[in-house]
XYZ file of C-alpha atoms in Angstrom:
673
model
C 77.454 196.960 3.725
C 75.468 193.778 3.176
C 73.890 192.514 6.972
C 75.380 189.063 7.713
C 72.347 186.826 9.457
C 73.927 184.197 11.849
C 71.646 181.460 13.471
C 71.862 180.908 17.231
C 71.739 177.045 17.867
C 72.086 175.226 21.254
C 73.688 172.181 22.311
C 72.979 169.754 24.594
C 75.003 168.644 27.666
C 76.771 165.723 26.211
C 77.934 167.757 23.156
C 79.310 170.440 25.209
C 81.162 167.547 27.707
C 82.342 165.622 24.414
C 83.976 168.861 23.117
C 85.499 169.629 26.550
C 86.604 166.113 27.946
C 89.764 168.023 29.239
C 87.808 169.598 31.885
C 86.609 166.292 33.313
C 90.028 164.517 33.466
C 90.367 163.569 29.958
C 93.095 166.006 29.159
C 96.140 163.468 28.258
C 96.388 160.062 27.473
C 97.357 158.873 31.315
C 94.907 160.706 32.921
C 92.134 159.179 30.261
C 93.361 155.823 31.682
C 93.141 156.502 35.592
C 90.096 159.040 35.333
C 88.302 155.817 33.594
C 89.331 153.640 36.185
C 88.487 156.194 39.157
C 84.860 156.815 37.847
C 84.105 152.894 37.526
C 85.566 152.150 40.707
C 83.967 154.735 42.647
C 80.456 153.764 41.470
C 81.201 150.186 42.119
C 82.128 150.753 46.094
C 79.493 153.358 46.454
C 76.924 150.970 45.122
C 77.846 148.299 47.740
C 77.886 150.680 50.760
C 74.749 152.198 49.995
C 72.998 148.545 50.134
C 75.250 147.563 53.230
C 77.305 145.208 51.159
C 81.051 144.524 52.007
C 82.762 145.281 48.589
C 84.561 142.599 46.732
C 85.721 144.733 43.906
C 88.358 143.261 40.898
C 90.110 145.511 38.779
C 92.301 144.470 35.255
C 93.595 146.558 32.944
C 95.806 144.890 29.903
C 97.036 146.247 26.978
C 95.690 145.105 23.323
C 98.272 146.684 21.160
C 98.533 150.271 19.862
C 96.051 152.299 19.871
C 94.236 155.036 17.401
C 95.562 157.955 18.781
C 99.507 158.877 18.277
C 101.793 157.617 21.208
C 98.951 155.953 22.789
C 97.902 151.884 23.339
C 94.724 150.171 23.386
C 93.888 149.627 26.809
C 91.233 147.255 28.427
C 89.956 148.598 31.679
C 87.416 146.270 33.512
C 86.214 146.474 36.909
C 83.782 143.825 38.409
C 82.109 144.060 41.637
C 79.294 142.163 44.200
C 76.932 145.251 44.628
C 73.109 145.021 44.252
C 73.233 145.038 40.010
C 71.606 147.718 37.828
C 67.708 147.648 36.794
C 67.774 147.476 32.735
C 65.789 150.393 32.588
C 68.364 152.544 34.422
C 71.533 151.332 32.671
C 71.300 153.693 29.770
C 71.023 156.385 32.175
C 73.908 155.532 34.556
C 76.692 154.941 31.013
C 75.079 157.126 28.756
C 73.402 160.036 29.977
C 75.177 163.014 31.682
C 73.510 164.702 34.706
C 71.804 161.397 35.401
C 72.690 160.574 39.157
C 70.986 159.269 42.300
C 73.148 161.217 44.624
C 73.090 164.780 43.469
C 71.567 167.362 46.001
C 71.126 164.750 48.674
C 73.308 166.789 50.973
C 75.288 164.262 52.481
C 78.896 163.064 51.521
C 79.356 160.592 48.543
C 82.328 159.804 46.191
C 80.243 161.459 43.140
C 77.182 163.355 42.473
C 76.458 165.238 39.283
C 76.558 161.947 37.279
C 79.399 163.325 34.864
C 82.147 161.167 35.281
C 81.212 157.773 34.177
C 79.374 158.918 31.227
C 82.500 160.936 29.844
C 84.317 157.643 30.233
C 81.687 156.348 27.803
C 82.274 159.437 25.520
C 85.888 158.675 25.465
C 85.698 155.067 24.474
C 83.591 156.228 21.745
C 85.830 158.728 20.532
C 88.838 156.769 20.941
C 87.957 153.130 19.927
C 84.213 153.254 19.036
C 82.758 150.853 21.013
C 81.120 152.238 24.227
C 81.072 150.362 27.519
C 80.489 146.813 27.564
C 78.177 146.317 30.873
C 77.071 142.702 32.596
C 75.000 143.467 35.505
C 72.479 141.124 37.503
C 70.486 141.555 40.294
C 69.783 139.252 43.416
C 66.404 137.731 42.270
C 67.403 137.161 38.792
C 67.758 133.960 36.864
C 70.405 135.486 33.591
C 72.034 138.610 33.572
C 72.061 141.275 31.322
C 74.932 142.125 28.705
C 74.813 145.230 26.219
C 77.198 147.982 25.066
C 76.365 150.975 25.864
C 76.632 154.529 23.589
C 75.646 157.997 24.074
C 73.350 159.924 21.897
C 75.469 163.305 21.917
C 72.665 165.476 20.590
C 69.598 164.336 22.805
C 72.258 163.778 25.628
C 70.200 160.005 26.084
C 72.013 156.520 26.434
C 71.194 153.956 23.686
C 71.622 149.978 24.480
C 73.634 148.090 21.690
C 73.842 144.114 21.300
C 71.623 143.354 24.332
C 71.265 140.035 25.345
C 70.461 137.755 28.113
C 73.650 135.584 29.515
C 74.151 133.363 31.981
C 76.303 134.753 35.047
C 78.182 132.307 37.788
C 77.659 135.019 39.968
C 74.772 136.142 42.571
C 74.486 139.237 41.786
C 76.641 142.381 40.656
C 78.042 144.402 37.915
C 81.055 144.337 35.168
C 81.963 147.388 33.320
C 84.623 146.993 30.794
C 86.010 149.832 28.705
C 88.197 150.106 25.701
C 90.107 153.405 25.420
C 93.127 154.744 24.144
C 95.539 155.732 26.749
C 99.061 155.066 28.414
C 99.180 153.399 31.734
C 101.397 154.867 34.239
C 101.811 152.229 37.403
C 104.339 154.099 39.490
C 104.142 158.015 40.716
C 101.606 160.261 42.156
C 99.702 160.178 39.083
C 100.019 155.990 38.769
C 97.166 153.189 38.967
C 98.888 151.839 42.248
C 99.171 155.046 43.727
C 95.361 155.063 43.150
C 94.678 151.602 44.325
C 96.694 152.399 47.445
C 95.010 154.977 48.474
C 91.599 153.169 48.275
C 93.047 150.309 50.429
C 93.649 152.950 53.298
C 90.853 154.893 53.465
C 88.842 151.400 52.725
C 89.495 149.258 55.567
C 86.161 147.409 54.589
C 87.208 146.588 50.905
C 88.614 143.489 49.619
C 90.601 144.119 46.295
C 92.339 141.922 43.409
C 93.679 143.750 40.794
C 95.819 142.435 37.753
C 98.087 145.292 36.153
C 100.173 145.276 32.799
C 103.655 143.370 33.608
C 102.423 142.624 37.422
C 101.504 139.444 38.966
C 97.613 139.453 40.561
C 97.488 140.998 43.911
C 94.605 140.803 46.151
C 94.349 142.429 49.540
C 92.000 141.330 51.951
C 89.592 143.625 54.637
C 90.475 144.132 57.854
C 87.066 145.521 59.253
C 83.923 143.700 58.738
C 81.872 146.380 59.193
C 80.347 148.532 56.298
C 80.192 152.017 57.000
C 77.248 154.049 57.816
C 75.489 156.112 55.509
C 75.314 159.388 56.604
C 72.235 161.060 57.249
C 70.455 163.836 54.404
C 70.651 167.362 55.894
C 68.626 170.332 54.725
C 70.720 173.023 53.269
C 71.597 175.978 55.993
C 70.052 179.393 55.232
C 73.143 181.251 55.576
C 75.135 179.219 52.947
C 72.849 180.078 49.741
C 73.327 183.115 47.833
C 70.258 185.292 47.013
C 69.692 183.621 43.570
C 69.858 180.150 44.913
C 67.810 181.082 47.809
C 64.912 182.490 45.799
C 64.890 179.995 43.157
C 65.166 177.331 46.035
C 61.900 179.089 47.626
C 59.634 178.987 44.463
C 60.171 175.334 44.108
C 57.865 174.990 47.119
C 54.651 176.644 45.670
C 52.122 176.931 48.125
C 53.656 176.686 51.065
C 53.530 178.685 53.905
C 56.687 180.966 54.464
C 56.945 179.933 57.941
C 56.415 176.472 57.350
C 59.158 176.745 54.592
C 61.465 178.039 56.722
C 61.059 175.725 59.501
C 61.054 172.488 57.411
C 63.364 173.159 54.658
C 66.268 174.666 56.131
C 68.373 173.289 58.764
C 68.882 174.758 62.273
C 66.056 177.260 61.759
C 63.512 177.496 64.582
C 60.366 179.437 65.292
C 62.122 182.106 67.235
C 64.758 182.728 64.570
C 61.828 182.620 61.789
C 60.366 185.785 63.935
C 64.093 187.249 63.815
C 64.292 186.876 60.334
C 61.323 189.003 59.578
C 62.513 191.501 62.258
C 65.396 191.772 60.755
C 64.159 192.401 57.363
C 61.491 195.052 58.137
C 58.501 193.081 57.588
C 55.007 192.186 58.977
C 54.552 189.069 60.907
C 51.987 188.623 58.837
C 54.213 187.527 55.757
C 54.887 183.990 57.602
C 51.449 182.976 57.100
C 51.700 183.665 53.376
C 52.657 180.974 50.428
C 55.736 181.265 49.094
C 54.655 181.270 45.396
C 52.987 185.011 46.656
C 56.025 186.384 47.546
C 57.718 189.369 45.368
C 61.251 189.817 44.097
C 61.679 192.574 46.880
C 60.075 190.443 49.489
C 62.604 187.604 48.923
C 65.313 190.252 49.230
C 64.347 191.281 52.361
C 63.950 188.160 53.763
C 67.261 187.006 52.808
C 69.014 190.203 54.494
C 67.106 189.135 57.273
C 68.543 185.798 57.180
C 72.345 187.041 57.111
C 71.656 189.548 59.953
C 70.334 186.479 62.368
C 72.583 184.368 64.245
C 71.905 180.489 63.738
C 73.294 177.387 65.114
C 76.573 175.980 62.883
C 75.408 173.518 60.071
C 74.745 170.107 61.017
C 77.461 167.429 60.774
C 75.587 164.538 61.012
C 76.049 164.318 56.884
C 79.734 163.689 57.331
C 81.133 160.164 56.844
C 84.051 159.272 58.795
C 86.572 156.780 58.637
C 87.571 156.808 62.529
C 91.070 156.060 64.016
C 91.042 152.397 64.738
C 89.911 151.843 61.257
C 92.649 153.900 59.687
C 94.924 152.083 61.845
C 94.381 148.694 60.863
C 94.076 149.940 57.330
C 97.756 151.933 57.572
C 99.576 148.342 58.163
C 98.463 147.407 54.398
C 100.591 149.802 52.895
C 103.919 147.991 53.630
C 106.345 147.639 55.922
C 105.193 149.960 58.867
C 107.508 150.838 62.046
C 105.323 153.838 63.195
C 102.164 155.470 62.278
C 100.094 157.931 63.960
C 96.441 158.722 63.125
C 94.395 161.648 63.948
C 90.546 162.024 63.634
C 89.238 165.377 63.748
C 85.988 165.999 64.994
C 83.366 167.441 62.758
C 83.432 171.005 62.519
C 82.020 174.108 60.329
C 84.710 175.469 57.897
C 83.186 178.522 55.526
C 79.346 177.260 56.708
C 79.821 173.822 55.530
C 80.526 170.582 57.470
C 83.857 169.056 57.254
C 85.954 166.880 58.779
C 89.590 166.298 58.479
C 91.571 162.785 59.136
C 95.194 162.541 59.271
C 97.781 159.389 59.178
C 101.356 159.832 59.611
C 103.147 156.484 58.633
C 107.095 155.423 58.407
C 108.241 152.677 56.123
C 111.321 150.371 57.199
C 111.894 149.698 53.654
C 112.645 153.517 52.888
C 114.604 154.930 55.849
C 117.577 154.923 53.823
C 115.958 157.132 51.315
C 116.078 160.385 54.051
C 116.637 162.950 51.857
C 113.558 162.267 49.803
C 110.533 164.297 50.057
C 107.705 162.294 52.045
C 104.999 160.773 49.974
C 101.547 162.933 50.337
C 98.454 160.997 49.841
C 95.156 163.405 49.457
C 91.911 162.350 49.500
C 88.335 164.161 49.207
C 85.226 162.033 50.390
C 87.638 159.092 50.254
C 88.562 159.747 46.493
C 92.402 159.914 45.804
C 93.720 163.182 44.535
C 96.494 162.792 41.982
C 96.841 165.636 40.132
C 97.522 169.629 40.700
C 99.040 169.217 43.838
C 100.694 172.276 44.076
C 97.351 174.403 44.836
C 95.612 171.989 46.766
C 94.669 172.977 50.525
C 96.216 169.788 51.720
C 99.466 170.501 50.162
C 99.406 174.068 51.311
C 98.538 172.907 54.867
C 101.632 170.483 54.994
C 103.937 172.927 53.763
C 102.857 175.604 56.207
C 103.978 173.761 59.276
C 107.812 173.801 60.484
C 108.318 169.910 60.582
C 111.786 170.794 62.231
C 110.301 171.465 65.577
C 108.960 167.521 65.092
C 112.113 165.837 64.236
C 112.091 165.973 60.300
C 114.067 167.715 57.340
C 112.561 170.360 55.886
C 113.499 173.557 53.597
C 111.245 176.646 54.097
C 108.214 176.551 52.327
C 108.533 173.053 50.954
C 107.280 169.602 52.191
C 109.229 167.880 54.651
C 111.731 165.211 54.041
C 112.376 161.439 54.818
C 111.029 157.980 54.556
C 107.060 158.856 55.799
C 103.648 159.011 54.203
C 101.421 161.586 55.031
C 97.751 160.739 54.451
C 95.278 163.674 54.738
C 91.613 162.872 54.020
C 88.607 165.995 53.888
C 85.027 164.849 53.982
C 81.896 167.124 53.572
C 79.011 166.964 51.639
C 79.883 170.492 50.150
C 83.852 170.301 49.077
C 84.892 173.206 47.179
C 86.963 171.484 44.281
C 88.706 173.768 41.495
C 87.603 172.175 38.614
C 85.160 169.722 37.510
C 87.648 166.997 37.530
C 87.662 167.231 40.920
C 91.465 167.306 41.233
C 92.254 169.493 43.763
C 90.471 171.065 46.826
C 89.992 175.023 46.929
C 92.632 176.123 49.667
C 90.014 178.469 51.860
C 91.167 179.747 55.334
C 89.264 177.887 57.382
C 89.915 174.578 55.868
C 93.575 174.895 55.999
C 93.619 175.991 59.463
C 91.784 172.842 60.346
C 93.914 170.834 58.679
C 96.800 172.216 60.070
C 95.595 171.711 63.592
C 95.403 167.749 62.838
C 99.137 167.312 61.495
C 100.168 169.359 64.339
C 98.686 166.840 67.017
C 99.949 163.780 64.896
C 103.163 165.241 64.537
C 103.738 165.785 68.104
C 103.118 161.830 68.752
C 105.753 161.113 65.788
C 108.135 163.680 67.646
C 107.614 161.790 70.692
C 108.641 158.579 69.195
C 111.630 160.189 67.453
C 113.141 161.269 70.854
C 112.545 158.171 72.264
C 114.297 156.445 69.354
C 117.425 158.731 69.637
C 117.618 158.405 73.393
C 117.740 154.779 72.838
C 120.199 154.912 70.009
C 122.485 157.052 72.324
C 122.065 154.391 75.089
C 123.122 151.841 72.525
C 125.991 154.129 71.610
C 127.432 154.433 74.999
C 127.248 150.402 75.675
C 129.136 149.711 72.412
C 131.793 152.025 73.649
C 131.781 150.396 77.061
C 131.875 146.806 75.418
C 134.894 148.258 72.787
C 137.342 149.213 76.073
C 136.094 146.801 78.469
C 138.490 144.046 77.472
C 141.579 146.320 77.941
C 140.046 147.741 81.313
C 140.101 144.110 82.903
C 143.055 143.021 81.504
C 144.702 145.953 83.368
C 143.255 145.351 86.368
C 143.856 141.894 86.653
C 147.458 142.662 85.946
C 147.416 145.174 89.114
C 145.826 142.988 91.124
C 147.510 139.729 90.175
C 144.275 137.658 89.326
C 144.302 134.252 87.444
C 142.596 133.732 84.221
C 139.183 132.863 86.253
C 138.934 135.917 87.897
C 139.052 137.463 84.398
C 136.672 135.500 83.333
C 134.140 136.318 86.134
C 134.683 139.956 85.686
C 134.003 139.899 82.028
C 130.758 138.003 82.450
C 129.585 140.455 85.371
C 129.960 143.093 82.601
C 128.244 141.428 80.283
C 125.163 141.275 82.556
C 125.748 144.563 83.418
C 125.608 145.620 79.971
C 122.501 143.310 79.069
C 124.672 141.722 76.702
C 124.731 137.872 78.449
C 122.646 136.618 76.008
C 124.712 133.430 74.971
C 124.231 131.609 78.596
C 120.510 132.483 78.663
C 120.254 130.787 75.289
C 122.041 127.705 76.496
C 119.853 127.474 79.508
C 116.724 128.005 77.332
C 118.020 125.013 74.962
C 118.836 122.800 78.043
C 115.320 123.079 79.513
C 113.610 122.955 76.360
C 115.179 119.331 75.716
C 114.465 118.216 79.479
C 110.554 119.349 78.516
C 110.589 117.375 75.427
C 112.035 114.045 76.754
C 109.676 114.620 80.040
C 106.452 114.877 77.333
C 107.635 112.031 75.512
C 107.958 109.587 78.364
C 104.339 110.604 79.728
C 102.953 110.048 76.478
C 104.580 106.423 76.414
C 103.540 105.382 80.073
C 99.850 106.753 79.502
C 99.710 104.904 76.449
C 100.966 101.506 78.010
C 98.533 102.256 80.911
C 95.579 102.496 78.604
C 96.449 99.325 76.313
C 96.543 97.602 79.965
C 93.180 98.873 81.305
C 91.461 98.014 77.664
C 92.366 94.572 77.913
C 91.469 94.276 81.276
C 88.215 95.440 80.522
C 87.610 93.028 77.681
C 88.445 90.372 79.920
C 86.023 91.489 82.557
C 83.242 91.794 79.995
C 83.340 88.650 78.526
C 83.532 86.981 82.015
C 80.385 88.526 83.007
C 78.630 87.555 79.866
C 79.679 83.900 79.882
C 78.800 83.316 83.555
C 74.945 83.266 84.482
C 73.937 85.803 87.099
C 71.585 83.407 89.034
C 74.288 80.445 89.168
C 77.072 82.679 90.386
C 78.239 83.182 94.436
C 80.333 86.043 93.638
C 78.030 88.321 91.647
C 75.687 90.919 92.836
C 72.915 89.906 95.384
C 70.113 91.608 94.716
C 67.459 92.136 97.607
C 63.889 92.674 96.096
C 62.324 94.125 98.892
C 64.605 97.183 99.633
C 66.102 96.997 96.003
C 69.892 97.165 97.426
C 72.852 95.989 95.259
C 75.656 94.034 97.239
C 79.014 94.375 95.281
C 80.519 91.115 95.311
C 84.092 90.068 96.475
C 86.988 90.685 94.147
C 88.100 88.356 91.853
C 92.149 87.123 92.364
C 92.650 88.303 88.715
C 91.295 91.971 89.606
C 93.507 92.230 92.731
C 96.436 90.954 90.858
C 95.901 93.661 88.311
C 95.437 96.497 90.718
C 98.828 95.219 92.644
C 100.184 95.693 88.873
C 98.417 99.031 88.786
C 100.219 100.240 92.055
C 103.440 99.077 91.239
C 103.490 101.109 87.673
C 101.986 103.862 89.650
C 105.194 103.791 91.873
C 107.689 103.976 88.717
C 106.187 107.453 87.285
C 106.983 111.006 88.761
C 105.365 112.560 91.593
C 103.506 114.888 88.941
C 101.904 112.094 87.007
C 100.426 110.338 89.917
C 97.567 112.398 90.268
C 96.719 111.946 86.434
C 96.881 108.342 86.857
C 94.604 108.015 90.108
C 92.209 109.948 88.083
C 92.378 107.809 85.237
C 92.074 104.591 87.879
C 88.695 106.213 89.153
C 87.112 106.880 85.682
C 87.978 103.432 84.634
C 86.451 102.033 87.927
C 83.254 103.967 87.188
C 82.765 102.826 83.643
C 83.183 99.081 85.032
C 80.884 99.656 87.907
C 78.156 101.469 85.290
C 78.586 98.272 82.842
C 77.661 95.919 85.590
C 74.812 97.976 87.484
C 73.268 98.467 83.526
C 73.240 94.188 83.245
C 71.702 93.755 86.871
C 68.878 96.359 86.220
C 67.926 94.715 83.079
C 68.089 91.078 84.888
C 66.104 92.907 87.482
C 63.611 94.101 85.323
C 63.208 90.408 83.446
C 62.449 89.008 86.884
C 60.289 91.542 87.864
C 58.342 90.958 84.577
C 58.442 87.022 84.920
C 57.100 87.246 88.372
C 54.007 89.430 87.062
C 53.198 86.532 84.418
C 53.484 84.161 87.065
C 51.188 86.044 89.446
C 48.836 86.733 86.469
C 49.140 82.715 85.722
C 47.882 81.751 89.371
C 45.147 84.604 89.804
C 43.490 83.023 86.319
C 43.935 79.433 87.624
C 42.187 80.335 90.739
C 39.188 82.129 89.185
C 38.994 78.931 86.623
C 39.074 76.488 89.737
C 36.163 78.567 91.455
C 33.971 78.883 88.387
C 33.999 74.790 88.247
C 33.304 74.605 91.583
C 30.122 76.989 91.024
C 28.704 74.858 88.192
C 29.363 71.668 90.293
C 26.917 73.110 93.122
C 24.650 74.143 90.356
C 24.596 70.796 88.681
C 23.902 69.266 92.195
C 21.089 71.317 92.969
């Protein structure tokens, strides 16, 4: 039998994902459109948040004819942001290279981490339209923007720039990404584009979004919060969250570092006392703490690892969790539609499966769907602020909702299923280490700790909902009783009036009294209110007219007084102010006959006004008098200053004449001698 020789070849990461794109969300034309949009959108909002920029994002999805694949359309997806832009040397790595990421292994919450999704979208665009991805990016200090196409070299797992050029762009900074792919656009439904955008609007209250979708008008949603969320701090791994091989590989990366220093600085929640306990439980000598990590043998690593598992540590830090907050979530719910009730619960960060986790829950009731009471509630699932839209049944969030008895909170529910009613139940799970079931991040693994934590938040939100429903039920019962009384009260009043021989006046009074007792006497209140408003309008108009007449007359009086003051000389007039040069006191003149007559006219006008207006008019008179006094005093001061200057000049001339005369006398004496 002849031997067969077969060559063993290796493939790059890009080649693997190019042949298995269904693992990262490109399993169908509908999912391909949504996954491409999701990856571009997540990158845009992450870039803005990490640089402290309030995100302004614009999304455009258009159909451009038929696609190359069967039963598909050629879809253009464009996402534009106002982020910091991308350096030219990083553009091929971001869009064309798999596993190239700035967020991988940082130990904090972020939407994307591995650097797979956007590169997979580029690969899908290459496979279906052979165009790659078009990128326009500009940084703040750059005059022109970079425009290029990015392709992926599948064998080398490298990005390639094509058609690179510098163009003028009216934006100060930002990035525009454009994909041309084969797919199908699904707008509505749980896996629709609208549901995805709606989820981002809910969990990102600081987001301003514009989107233009096929067969729809352009829509703009403004932000409701002006604060950029704080980026959580990166934390070191907890020693009990690692497996043996991971623990050994992590230690060998630190080389000549001492074991004690490695345990204290490169792990979280490890103290000097805990390090001694690890060595004690491992059955090793304390001297091993002074050795270098690179000198440890595999057997010593295994013993240290077993000592770690036997030692009690504090729970992992929750500083790496980025929460939304009840206030911001409450404001954001109102952007979903016409909401008449909502309940928001933000749980404190806790530890689930030795990983920091925070659950936030919102329940809202929509007015326009109240008649659709038999339909199942709409569930919005989120993981690190990213909407999850597929594989709902096996998700930890749906299992948590289905496991609660919603009948006790006033909702309809069949056993083991989701509740019914015009409600939206939104659940957000935030953690730097979320356990997803697949690489496409479509569903969260339903661990017992996580399900229990989500249930606690749901039950607390349900309690608020049940209280509201009970109040509504009582109000409806009271309204039905009042309507019942209203229905039979005319018969009751009529029969009583007949028995007691009362006339129509007494009957009408009885009916009015019943209406007041029942709180239905709205007509009389509305009439009285309209009468009062009419009277108020008339009064305000009269007041405006009177004040306008008064101000016009005062202006005429001021003009006459000013002209007379300019025409008459201060020195010749007897009725003007006399200035005493010694003490600089000002004596006011007697009033002119014209001014006294004007004052009399004013007093007559004041008497015609209502009592409420007298104070206002008196204040106006005082202000006018003050203005006149100010004008006259200014003129008097100017004249006084002029007189002083003239006197000084005269005195100087006299002094100079005296000096000249003295000199002449002295000269005469000299000549005589």
